[in-house]
Coordinates of C-alpha atoms in Angstrom, one line a residue:
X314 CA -35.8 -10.0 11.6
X315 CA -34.1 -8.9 8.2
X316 CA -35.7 -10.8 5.7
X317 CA -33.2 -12.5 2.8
X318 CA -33.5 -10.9 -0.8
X319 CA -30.7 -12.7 -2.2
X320 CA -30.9 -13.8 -6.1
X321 CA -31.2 -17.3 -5.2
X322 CA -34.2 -16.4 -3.2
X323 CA -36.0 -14.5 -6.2
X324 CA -35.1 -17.2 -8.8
X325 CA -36.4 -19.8 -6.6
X326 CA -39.8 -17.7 -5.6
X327 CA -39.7 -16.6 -9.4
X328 CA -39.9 -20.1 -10.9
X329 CA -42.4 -21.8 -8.1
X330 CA -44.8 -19.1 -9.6
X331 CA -44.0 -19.9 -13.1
X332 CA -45.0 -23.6 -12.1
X333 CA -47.8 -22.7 -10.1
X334 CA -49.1 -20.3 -13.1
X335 CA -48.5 -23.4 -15.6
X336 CA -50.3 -25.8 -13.2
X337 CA -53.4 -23.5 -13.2
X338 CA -52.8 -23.5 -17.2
X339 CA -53.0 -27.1 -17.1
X340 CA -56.5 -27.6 -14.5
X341 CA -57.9 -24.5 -16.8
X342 CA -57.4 -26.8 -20.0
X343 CA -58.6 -30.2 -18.4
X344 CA -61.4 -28.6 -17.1
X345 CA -62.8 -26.6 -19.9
X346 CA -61.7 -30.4 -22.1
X347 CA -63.7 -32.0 -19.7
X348 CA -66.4 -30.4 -19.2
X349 CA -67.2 -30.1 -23.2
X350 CA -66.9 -33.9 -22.9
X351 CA -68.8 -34.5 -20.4
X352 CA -70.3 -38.4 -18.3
X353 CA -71.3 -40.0 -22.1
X354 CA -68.4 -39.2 -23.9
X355 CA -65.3 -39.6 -21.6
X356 CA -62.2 -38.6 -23.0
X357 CA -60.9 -41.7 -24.3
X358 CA -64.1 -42.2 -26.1
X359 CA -63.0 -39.2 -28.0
X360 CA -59.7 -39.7 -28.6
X361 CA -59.9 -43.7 -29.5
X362 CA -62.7 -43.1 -31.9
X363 CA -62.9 -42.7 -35.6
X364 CA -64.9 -40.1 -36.9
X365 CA -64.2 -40.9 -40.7
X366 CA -67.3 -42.4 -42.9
X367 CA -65.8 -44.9 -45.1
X368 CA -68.2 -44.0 -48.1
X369 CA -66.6 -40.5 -48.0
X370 CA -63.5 -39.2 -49.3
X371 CA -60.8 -36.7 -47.3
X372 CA -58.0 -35.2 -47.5
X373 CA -55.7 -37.2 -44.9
X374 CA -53.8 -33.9 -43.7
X375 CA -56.7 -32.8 -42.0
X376 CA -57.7 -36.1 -40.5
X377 CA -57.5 -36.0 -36.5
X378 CA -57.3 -39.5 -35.2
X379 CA -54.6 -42.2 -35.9
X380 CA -54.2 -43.0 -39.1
X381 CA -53.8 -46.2 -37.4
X382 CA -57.6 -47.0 -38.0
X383 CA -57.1 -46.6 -41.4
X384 CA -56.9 -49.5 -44.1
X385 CA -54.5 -48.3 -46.6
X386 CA -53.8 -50.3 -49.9
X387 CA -51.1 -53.9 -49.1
X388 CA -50.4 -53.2 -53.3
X389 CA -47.1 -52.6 -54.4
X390 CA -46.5 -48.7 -53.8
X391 CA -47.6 -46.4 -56.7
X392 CA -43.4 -45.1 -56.5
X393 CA -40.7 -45.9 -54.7
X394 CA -39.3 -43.0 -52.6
X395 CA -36.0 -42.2 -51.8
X396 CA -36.2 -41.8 -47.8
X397 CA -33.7 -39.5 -45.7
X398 CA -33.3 -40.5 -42.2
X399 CA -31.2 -39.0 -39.7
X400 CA -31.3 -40.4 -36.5
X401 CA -28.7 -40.3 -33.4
X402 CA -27.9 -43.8 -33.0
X403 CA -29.0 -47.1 -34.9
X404 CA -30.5 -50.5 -33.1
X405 CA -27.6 -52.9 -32.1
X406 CA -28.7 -56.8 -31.2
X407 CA -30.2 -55.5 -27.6
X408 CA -29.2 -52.5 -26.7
X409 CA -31.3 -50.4 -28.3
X410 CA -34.4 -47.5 -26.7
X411 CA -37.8 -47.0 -27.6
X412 CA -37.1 -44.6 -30.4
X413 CA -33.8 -47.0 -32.2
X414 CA -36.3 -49.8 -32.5
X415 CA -39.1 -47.2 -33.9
X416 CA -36.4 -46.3 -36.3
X417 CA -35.3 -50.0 -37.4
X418 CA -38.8 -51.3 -38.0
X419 CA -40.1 -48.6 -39.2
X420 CA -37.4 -48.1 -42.1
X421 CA -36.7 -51.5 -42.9
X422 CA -40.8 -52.0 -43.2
X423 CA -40.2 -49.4 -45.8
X424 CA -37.2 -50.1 -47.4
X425 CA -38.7 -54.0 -48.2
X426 CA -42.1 -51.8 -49.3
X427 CA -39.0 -51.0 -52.2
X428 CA -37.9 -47.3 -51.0
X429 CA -34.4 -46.1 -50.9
X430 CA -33.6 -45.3 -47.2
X431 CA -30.7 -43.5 -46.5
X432 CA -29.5 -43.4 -42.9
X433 CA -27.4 -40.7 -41.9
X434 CA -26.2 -42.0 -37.8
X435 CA -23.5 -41.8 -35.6
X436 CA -20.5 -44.0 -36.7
X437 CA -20.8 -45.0 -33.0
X438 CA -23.7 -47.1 -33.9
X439 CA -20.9 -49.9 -35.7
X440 CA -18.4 -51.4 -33.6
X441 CA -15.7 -52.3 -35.9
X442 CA -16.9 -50.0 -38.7
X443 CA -19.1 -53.2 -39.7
X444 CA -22.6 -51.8 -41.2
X445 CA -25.6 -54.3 -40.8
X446 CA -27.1 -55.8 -43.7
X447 CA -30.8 -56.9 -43.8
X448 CA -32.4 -58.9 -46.6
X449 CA -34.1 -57.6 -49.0
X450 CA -34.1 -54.3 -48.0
X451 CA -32.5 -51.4 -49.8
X452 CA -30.8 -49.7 -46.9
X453 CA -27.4 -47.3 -47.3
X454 CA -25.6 -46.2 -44.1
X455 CA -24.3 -42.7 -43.8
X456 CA -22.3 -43.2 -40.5
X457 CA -21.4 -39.5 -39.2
X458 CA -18.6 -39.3 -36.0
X459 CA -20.5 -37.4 -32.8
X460 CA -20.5 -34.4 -31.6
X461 CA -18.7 -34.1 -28.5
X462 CA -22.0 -34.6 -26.1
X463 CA -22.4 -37.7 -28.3
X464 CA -25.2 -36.7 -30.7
X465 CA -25.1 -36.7 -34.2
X466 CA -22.7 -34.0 -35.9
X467 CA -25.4 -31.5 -37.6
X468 CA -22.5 -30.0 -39.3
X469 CA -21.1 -33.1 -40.5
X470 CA -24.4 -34.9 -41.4
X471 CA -25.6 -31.9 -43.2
X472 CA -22.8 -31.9 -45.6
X473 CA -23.6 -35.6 -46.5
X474 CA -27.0 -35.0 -46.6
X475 CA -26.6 -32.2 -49.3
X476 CA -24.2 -34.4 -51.3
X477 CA -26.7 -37.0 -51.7
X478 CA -29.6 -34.7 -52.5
X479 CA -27.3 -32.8 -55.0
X480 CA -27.5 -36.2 -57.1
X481 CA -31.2 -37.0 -56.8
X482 CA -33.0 -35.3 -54.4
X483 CA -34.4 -36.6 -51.8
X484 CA -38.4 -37.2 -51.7
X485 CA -39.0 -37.0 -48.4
X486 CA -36.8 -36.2 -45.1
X487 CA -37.9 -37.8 -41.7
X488 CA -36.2 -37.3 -38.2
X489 CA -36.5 -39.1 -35.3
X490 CA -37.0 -36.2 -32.8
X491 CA -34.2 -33.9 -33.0
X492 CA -31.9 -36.5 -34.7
X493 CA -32.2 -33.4 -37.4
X494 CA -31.9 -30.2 -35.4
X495 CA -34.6 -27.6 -36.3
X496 CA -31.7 -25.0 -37.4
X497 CA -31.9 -27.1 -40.6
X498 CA -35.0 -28.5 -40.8
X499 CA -36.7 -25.0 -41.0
X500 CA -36.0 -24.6 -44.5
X501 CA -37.4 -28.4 -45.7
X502 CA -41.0 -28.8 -46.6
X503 CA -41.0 -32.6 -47.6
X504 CA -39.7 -33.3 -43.8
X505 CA -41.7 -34.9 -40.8
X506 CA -40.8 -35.6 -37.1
X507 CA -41.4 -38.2 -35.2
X508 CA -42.3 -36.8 -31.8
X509 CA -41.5 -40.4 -28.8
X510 CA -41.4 -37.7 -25.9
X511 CA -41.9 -34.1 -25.2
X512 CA -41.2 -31.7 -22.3
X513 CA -45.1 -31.3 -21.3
X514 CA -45.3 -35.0 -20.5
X515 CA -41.8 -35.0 -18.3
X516 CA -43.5 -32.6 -16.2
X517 CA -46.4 -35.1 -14.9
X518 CA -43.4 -37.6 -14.5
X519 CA -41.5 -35.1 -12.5
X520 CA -44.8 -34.6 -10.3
X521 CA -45.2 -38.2 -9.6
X522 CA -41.8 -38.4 -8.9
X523 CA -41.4 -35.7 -6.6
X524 CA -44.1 -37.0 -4.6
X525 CA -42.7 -40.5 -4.4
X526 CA -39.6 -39.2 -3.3
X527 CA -38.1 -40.2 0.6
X528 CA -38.6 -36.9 3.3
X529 CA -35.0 -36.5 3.7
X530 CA -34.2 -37.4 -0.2
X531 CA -33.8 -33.6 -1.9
X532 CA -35.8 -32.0 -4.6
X533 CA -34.0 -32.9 -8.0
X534 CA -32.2 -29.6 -9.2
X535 CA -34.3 -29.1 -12.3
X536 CA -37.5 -29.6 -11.1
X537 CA -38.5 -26.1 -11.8
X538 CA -36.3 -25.4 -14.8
X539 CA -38.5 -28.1 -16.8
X540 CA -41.5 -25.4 -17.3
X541 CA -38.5 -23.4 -19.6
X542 CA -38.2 -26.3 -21.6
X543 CA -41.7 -26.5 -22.8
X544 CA -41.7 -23.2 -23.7
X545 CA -38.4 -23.6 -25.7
X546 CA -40.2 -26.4 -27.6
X547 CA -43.3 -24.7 -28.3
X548 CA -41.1 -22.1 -30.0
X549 CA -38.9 -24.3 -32.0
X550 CA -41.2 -27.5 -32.6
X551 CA -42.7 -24.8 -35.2
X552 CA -39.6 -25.1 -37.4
X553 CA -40.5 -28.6 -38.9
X554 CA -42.8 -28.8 -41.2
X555 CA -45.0 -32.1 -39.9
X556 CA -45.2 -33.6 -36.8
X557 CA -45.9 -37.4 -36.1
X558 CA -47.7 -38.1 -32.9
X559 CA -46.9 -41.7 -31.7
X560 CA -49.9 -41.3 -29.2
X561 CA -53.1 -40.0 -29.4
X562 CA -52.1 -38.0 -26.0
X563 CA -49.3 -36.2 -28.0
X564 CA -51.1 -35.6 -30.9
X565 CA -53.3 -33.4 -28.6
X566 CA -50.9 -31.7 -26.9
X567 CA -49.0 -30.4 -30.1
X568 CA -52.4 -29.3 -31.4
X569 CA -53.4 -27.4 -27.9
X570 CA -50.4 -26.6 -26.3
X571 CA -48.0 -26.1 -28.3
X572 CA -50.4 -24.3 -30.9
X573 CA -49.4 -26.3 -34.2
X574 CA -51.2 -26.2 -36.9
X575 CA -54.0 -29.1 -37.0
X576 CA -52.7 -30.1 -40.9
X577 CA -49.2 -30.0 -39.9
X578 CA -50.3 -32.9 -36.7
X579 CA -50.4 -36.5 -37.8
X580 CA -51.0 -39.1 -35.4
X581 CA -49.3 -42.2 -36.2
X582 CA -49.2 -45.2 -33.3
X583 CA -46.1 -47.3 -32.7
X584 CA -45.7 -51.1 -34.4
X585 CA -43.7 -53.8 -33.7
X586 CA -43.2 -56.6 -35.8
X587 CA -45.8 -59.4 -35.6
X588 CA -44.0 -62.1 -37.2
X589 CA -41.5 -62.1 -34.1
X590 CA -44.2 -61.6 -31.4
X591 CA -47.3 -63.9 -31.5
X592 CA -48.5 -66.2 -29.3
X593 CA -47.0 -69.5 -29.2
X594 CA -49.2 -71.1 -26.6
X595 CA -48.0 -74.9 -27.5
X596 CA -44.5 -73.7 -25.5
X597 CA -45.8 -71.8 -22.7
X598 CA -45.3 -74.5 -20.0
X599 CA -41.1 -75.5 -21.8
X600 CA -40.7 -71.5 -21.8
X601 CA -41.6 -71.5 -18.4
X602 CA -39.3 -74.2 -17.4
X603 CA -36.8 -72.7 -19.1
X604 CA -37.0 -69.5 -17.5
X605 CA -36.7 -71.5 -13.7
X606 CA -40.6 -70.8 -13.3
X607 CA -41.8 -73.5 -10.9
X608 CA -44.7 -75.6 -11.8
X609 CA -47.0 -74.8 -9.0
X610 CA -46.8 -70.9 -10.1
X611 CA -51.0 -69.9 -10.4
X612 CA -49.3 -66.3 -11.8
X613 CA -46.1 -65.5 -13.8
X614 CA -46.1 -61.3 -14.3
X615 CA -43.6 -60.1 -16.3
X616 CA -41.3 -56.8 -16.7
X617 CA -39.5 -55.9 -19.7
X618 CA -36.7 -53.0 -20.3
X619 CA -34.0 -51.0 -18.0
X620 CA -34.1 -51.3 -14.1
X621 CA -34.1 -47.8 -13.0
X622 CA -35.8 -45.0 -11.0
X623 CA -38.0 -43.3 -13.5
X624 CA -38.9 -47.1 -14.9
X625 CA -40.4 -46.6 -12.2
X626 CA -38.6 -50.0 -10.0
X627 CA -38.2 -48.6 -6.6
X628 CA -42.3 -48.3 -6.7
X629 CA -42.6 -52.0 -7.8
X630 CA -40.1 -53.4 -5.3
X631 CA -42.0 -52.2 -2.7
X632 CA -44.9 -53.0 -3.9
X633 CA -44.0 -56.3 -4.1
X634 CA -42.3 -56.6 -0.9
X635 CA -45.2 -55.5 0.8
X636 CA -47.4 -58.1 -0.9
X637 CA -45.2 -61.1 -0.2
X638 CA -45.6 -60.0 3.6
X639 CA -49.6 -59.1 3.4
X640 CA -50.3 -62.6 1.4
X641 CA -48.7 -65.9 2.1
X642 CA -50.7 -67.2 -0.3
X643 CA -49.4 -64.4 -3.0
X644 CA -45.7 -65.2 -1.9
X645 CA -46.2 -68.9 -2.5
X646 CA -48.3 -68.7 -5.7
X647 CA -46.5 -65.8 -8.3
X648 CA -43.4 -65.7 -9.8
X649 CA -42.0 -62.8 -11.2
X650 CA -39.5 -62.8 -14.4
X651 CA -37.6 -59.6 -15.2
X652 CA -36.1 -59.1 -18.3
X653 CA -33.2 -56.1 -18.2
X654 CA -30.5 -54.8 -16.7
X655 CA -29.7 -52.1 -14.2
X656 CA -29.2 -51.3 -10.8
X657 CA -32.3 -52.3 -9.2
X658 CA -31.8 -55.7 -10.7
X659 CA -29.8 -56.3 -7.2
X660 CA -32.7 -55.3 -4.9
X661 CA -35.0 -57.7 -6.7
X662 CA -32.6 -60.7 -6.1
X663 CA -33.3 -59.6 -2.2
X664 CA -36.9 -60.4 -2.7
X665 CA -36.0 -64.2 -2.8
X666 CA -36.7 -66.9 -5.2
X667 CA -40.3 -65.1 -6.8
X668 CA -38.4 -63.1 -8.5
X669 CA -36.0 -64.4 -11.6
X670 CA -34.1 -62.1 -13.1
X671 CA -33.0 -62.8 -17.0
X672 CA -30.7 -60.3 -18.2
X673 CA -30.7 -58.7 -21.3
X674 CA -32.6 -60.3 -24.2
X675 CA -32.7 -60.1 -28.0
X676 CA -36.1 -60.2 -29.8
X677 CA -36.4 -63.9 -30.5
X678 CA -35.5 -64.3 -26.4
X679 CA -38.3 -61.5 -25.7
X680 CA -41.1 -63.4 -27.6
X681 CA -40.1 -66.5 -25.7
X682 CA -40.5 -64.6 -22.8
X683 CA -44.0 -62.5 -23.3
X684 CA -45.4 -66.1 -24.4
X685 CA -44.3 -67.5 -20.3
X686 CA -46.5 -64.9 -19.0
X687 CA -50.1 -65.0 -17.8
X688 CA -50.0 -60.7 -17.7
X689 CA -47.2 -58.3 -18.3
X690 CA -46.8 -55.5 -15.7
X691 CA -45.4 -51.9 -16.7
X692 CA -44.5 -49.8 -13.6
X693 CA -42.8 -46.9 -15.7
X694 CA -43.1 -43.2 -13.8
X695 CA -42.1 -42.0 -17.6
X696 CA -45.0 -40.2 -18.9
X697 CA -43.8 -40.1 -22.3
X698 CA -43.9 -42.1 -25.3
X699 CA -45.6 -45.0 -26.7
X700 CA -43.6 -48.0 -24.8
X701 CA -43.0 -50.8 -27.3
X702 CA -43.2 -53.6 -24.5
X703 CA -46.5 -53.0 -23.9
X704 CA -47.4 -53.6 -28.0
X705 CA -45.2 -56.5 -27.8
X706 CA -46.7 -58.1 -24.9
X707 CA -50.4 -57.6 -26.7
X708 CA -49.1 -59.0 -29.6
X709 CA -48.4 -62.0 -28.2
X710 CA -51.6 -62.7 -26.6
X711 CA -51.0 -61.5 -22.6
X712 CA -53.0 -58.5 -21.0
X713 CA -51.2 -56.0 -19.8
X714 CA -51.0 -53.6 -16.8
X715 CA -49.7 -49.8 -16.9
X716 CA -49.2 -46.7 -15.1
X717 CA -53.0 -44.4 -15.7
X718 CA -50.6 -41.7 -17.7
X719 CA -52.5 -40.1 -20.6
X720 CA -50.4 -41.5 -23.2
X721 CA -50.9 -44.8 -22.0
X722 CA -54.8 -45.0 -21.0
X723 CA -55.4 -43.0 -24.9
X724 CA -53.7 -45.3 -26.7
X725 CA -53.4 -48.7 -25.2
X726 CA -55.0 -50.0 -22.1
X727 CA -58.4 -48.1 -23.1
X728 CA -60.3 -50.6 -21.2
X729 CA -60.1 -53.2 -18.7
X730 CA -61.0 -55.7 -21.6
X731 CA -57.1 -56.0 -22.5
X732 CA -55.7 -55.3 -18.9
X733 CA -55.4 -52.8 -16.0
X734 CA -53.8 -49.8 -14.5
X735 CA -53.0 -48.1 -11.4
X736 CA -51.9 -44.9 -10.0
X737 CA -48.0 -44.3 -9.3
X738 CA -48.5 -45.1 -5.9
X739 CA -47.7 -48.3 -3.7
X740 CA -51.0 -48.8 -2.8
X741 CA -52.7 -48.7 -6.1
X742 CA -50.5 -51.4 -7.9
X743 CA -50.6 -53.2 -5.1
X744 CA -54.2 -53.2 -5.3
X745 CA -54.1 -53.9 -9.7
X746 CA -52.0 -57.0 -8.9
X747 CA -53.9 -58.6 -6.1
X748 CA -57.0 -58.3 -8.7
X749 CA -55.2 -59.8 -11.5
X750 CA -54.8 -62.6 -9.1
X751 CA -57.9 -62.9 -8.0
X752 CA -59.5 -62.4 -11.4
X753 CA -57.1 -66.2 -12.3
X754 CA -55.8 -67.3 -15.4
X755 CA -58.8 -67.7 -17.4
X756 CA -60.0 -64.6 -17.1
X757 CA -56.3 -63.4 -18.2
X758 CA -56.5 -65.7 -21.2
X759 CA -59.2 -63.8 -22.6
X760 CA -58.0 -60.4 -21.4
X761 CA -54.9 -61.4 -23.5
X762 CA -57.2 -62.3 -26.5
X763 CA -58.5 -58.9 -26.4
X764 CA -55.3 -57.3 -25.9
X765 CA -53.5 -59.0 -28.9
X766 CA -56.8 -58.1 -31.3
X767 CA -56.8 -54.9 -30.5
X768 CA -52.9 -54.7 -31.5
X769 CA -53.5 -56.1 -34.3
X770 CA -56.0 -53.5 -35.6
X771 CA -53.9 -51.0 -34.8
X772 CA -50.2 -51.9 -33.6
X773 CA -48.3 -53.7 -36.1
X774 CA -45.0 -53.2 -38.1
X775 CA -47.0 -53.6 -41.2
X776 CA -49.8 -51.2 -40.2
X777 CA -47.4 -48.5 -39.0
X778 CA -45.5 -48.7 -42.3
X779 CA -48.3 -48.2 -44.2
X780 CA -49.4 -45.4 -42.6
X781 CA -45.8 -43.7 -42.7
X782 CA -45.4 -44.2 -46.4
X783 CA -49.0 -42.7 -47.1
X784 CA -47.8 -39.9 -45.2
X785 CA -44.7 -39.7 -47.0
X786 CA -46.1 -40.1 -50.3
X787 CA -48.9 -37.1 -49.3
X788 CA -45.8 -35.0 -48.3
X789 CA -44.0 -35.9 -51.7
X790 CA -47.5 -35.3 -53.2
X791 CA -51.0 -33.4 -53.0
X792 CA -52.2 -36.3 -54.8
X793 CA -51.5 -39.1 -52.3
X794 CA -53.4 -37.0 -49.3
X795 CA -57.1 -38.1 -50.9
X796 CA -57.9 -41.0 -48.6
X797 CA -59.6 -43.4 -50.1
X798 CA -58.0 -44.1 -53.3
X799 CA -58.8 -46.4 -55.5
X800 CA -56.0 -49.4 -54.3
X801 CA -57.1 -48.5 -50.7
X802 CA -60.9 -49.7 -51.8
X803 CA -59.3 -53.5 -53.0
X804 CA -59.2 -56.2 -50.5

């Protein structure tokens, strides 16, 4: 038999060996990580603790952890910066991702800390060319028309950019993830990036993915092409001139992997705001009402965001579906409320009355909502990122359950003191929720008091803005990187 040496054939034996080559990569690294931390120092040990003695002073550019665990000074900053941001498209009401709502609470933290943000967007952002005004906030709007693909116009936003440095330049420039490409960015030293995804992580969501996939349902075309788009980053990523981590997972990775420069790292941990999510246990049971829940529920999960495949939706519905069938006294006894849109919204209705679907919700609807639960449940097969629901949940007081990606198990559920997690497979959340149940609601109550502590410490609006103006005020200046100073001492 002639054997086929078409191109197609080569390209496709070409790039299983580039995978299998970068998978070997990737066990070589975990193993020789792994083995140097071995059974009493396991790896979230490492990454979750703070090796900085408080009587000692350092220079913050070379500190590895979060700056998270850090108490920086509540004062009145030592001078007001004037901010460039450039980011692709600005929060509306709802509809806004992970990395929009970063953006918003971020910036307006820091433009009511009394810094001059400029915003340089797409004019697509506005309906009705009307810009949003926020109290007590100094925020100006640069809105910019797209690009044909729909991102921001570098050309376009550049020109802007320069004419408002040419009349005071700017202090400091920041970009959320390529919102500034790094054509431009290469030639700014007073610029960070704010990193909420990278191309390694995609690849373990591919993985999980393609193994969840139906036997008949085909391999997703770029599979194998995502191994050139790691290597593209590691190439370019070197053009900015700092790099914010929003987990300690990514931090990491742009240390080991992608061979940045340790000083040039900073590891800064989403917030949300905690004036808007808190617990409000005195309306639990009229939230709950509200919502449809019935009143002999003995477990109300939660899920939060948009309804699709990589959320990772098909895995819970049958999760769930098989539970309901296994458990008559599960069927009877949980409700499930789903807040978000998309197409597996549908296939949940299918389920029958345990499952209540609410739509879209704005923030003061979300808090509502997190405060009606007894645990919040996660199922995302998106490795990447530091998922604001989960803060918000913790925030307000409920325990929450995740997907065991790095990201996730580094950064938030570190311990099974503020929740759980499971393996991206039926069986294991289907195991995480029947113990949740059986664990009851007083056990989740002080799950959920663990949870919202440990977001406190470390996830708030408040402490991720002070954190991101002591960085910007190190990058302005060599004499704001000495941690601590003075203020910082004052309680």
């Amino acid at each position: 038999m002639a054997k086929d040496h078409s191109p197609t054939n080569y390209k496709s034996f070409h790039s299983l060996c580039y995978l299998l080559f970068f998978l070997c990569f990737l066990y070589s690294i975990s193993f020789i990580y792994y083995s140097h931390c071995s059974s009493p120092c396991s790896p979230q040990t490492t990454i979750n603790s703070t090796p900085y003695n408080h009587s000692s002073t350092i220079n913050l550019i070379s500190f590895s952890s979060s700056w998270n665990h850090l108490s920086f000074s509540s004062n009145p900053p030592p001078r007001h910066l004037k901010i460039a941001l450039f980011v692709k498209r600005w929060p509306r009401q709802n509809l806004a991702g992970g990395l929009e709502r970063h953006a918003l609470t971020l910036h307006l933290t820091l433009a009511r800390r009394g810094h001059d943000v400029h915003v340089f967007t797409t004019n697509s952002s506005f309906p009705n060319s009307s810009l949003p005004y926020y109290s007590n906030a100094a925020l100006t709007f640069h809105p910019i028309p797209p690009s044909p693909g729909g991102y921001l116009n570098q050309a376009l936003a550049w020109k802007e950019f320069q004419i408002q440095n040419s009349s005071q330049p700017f202090d400091v420039v920041h970009t959320e993830s390529v919102g500034l490409f790094h054509g431009r960015a290469r030639n700014l030293t007073h610029l960070a990036v704010s990193w909420h995804g990278i191309a390694y992580e995609t690849l373990h969501s591919d993985i999980v993915q393609d193994l969840l996939r139906e036997p008949k349902e085909p391999r997703h075309s770029a599979f194998s092409d995502k191994l050139g788009k790691v290597v593209e980053e590691v190439k370019f990523f070197r053009n900015y001139a700092h790099h914010v981590a929003t987990s300690d997972h990514v931090g990491d990775i742009l240390k080991r992997v992608y061979m940045i420069p340790e000083e040039r790292v900073h590891i800064i941990l989403n917030g949300v705001d905690e004036e808007i999510y808190k617990p409000k246990p005195s309306s639990t049971r009229s939230s709950r009402r509200k919502f449809g829940v019935p009143e002999s529920a003995q477990l109300v999960i939660g899920m939060a965001g948009r309804l699709v495949k990589d959320k990772g939706h098909p895995l819970m519905f049958e999760c769930l579906k098989r539970a309901f069938m296994e458990d008559s006294r599960f069927k009877t006894s949980v409700s499930v409320l789903v807040a978000g849109d998309g197409p597996w919204a549908s296939r949940y209705r299918d389920l029958g009355p345990n499952l209540i679907l609410l739509g879209s919700l704005d923030q003061t609807q979300l808090s509502e909502f997190y405060n009606s639960l007894d645990i919040f449940l996660n199922p995302t097969l998106r490795a990447q990122g530091l998922d604001h629901t989960f803060i918000e949940a913790m925030l307000s007081g409920v325990p929450v359950m995740g997907t065991r990606f790095a990201s996730i198990t580094g950064s938030i559920i570190v311990g099974s003191e503020v929740g759980y997690t499971f393996q991206p497979t039926v069986e294991s959340l289907k195991e995480s929720i029947f113990k949740a149940f059986s664990d009851g609601r007083a056990v989740l109550r002080k799950k959920g008091e663990s949870a919202r502590n440990r977001a406190l410490r470390l996830f708030t609006a408040k402490k991720m803005g002070a954190a991101y103006e002591r960085l910007f005020l190190c990058i302005s200046d060599n004499l704001y990187c000495n941690y601590p100073l003075p203020a910082d001492r004052e309680k």
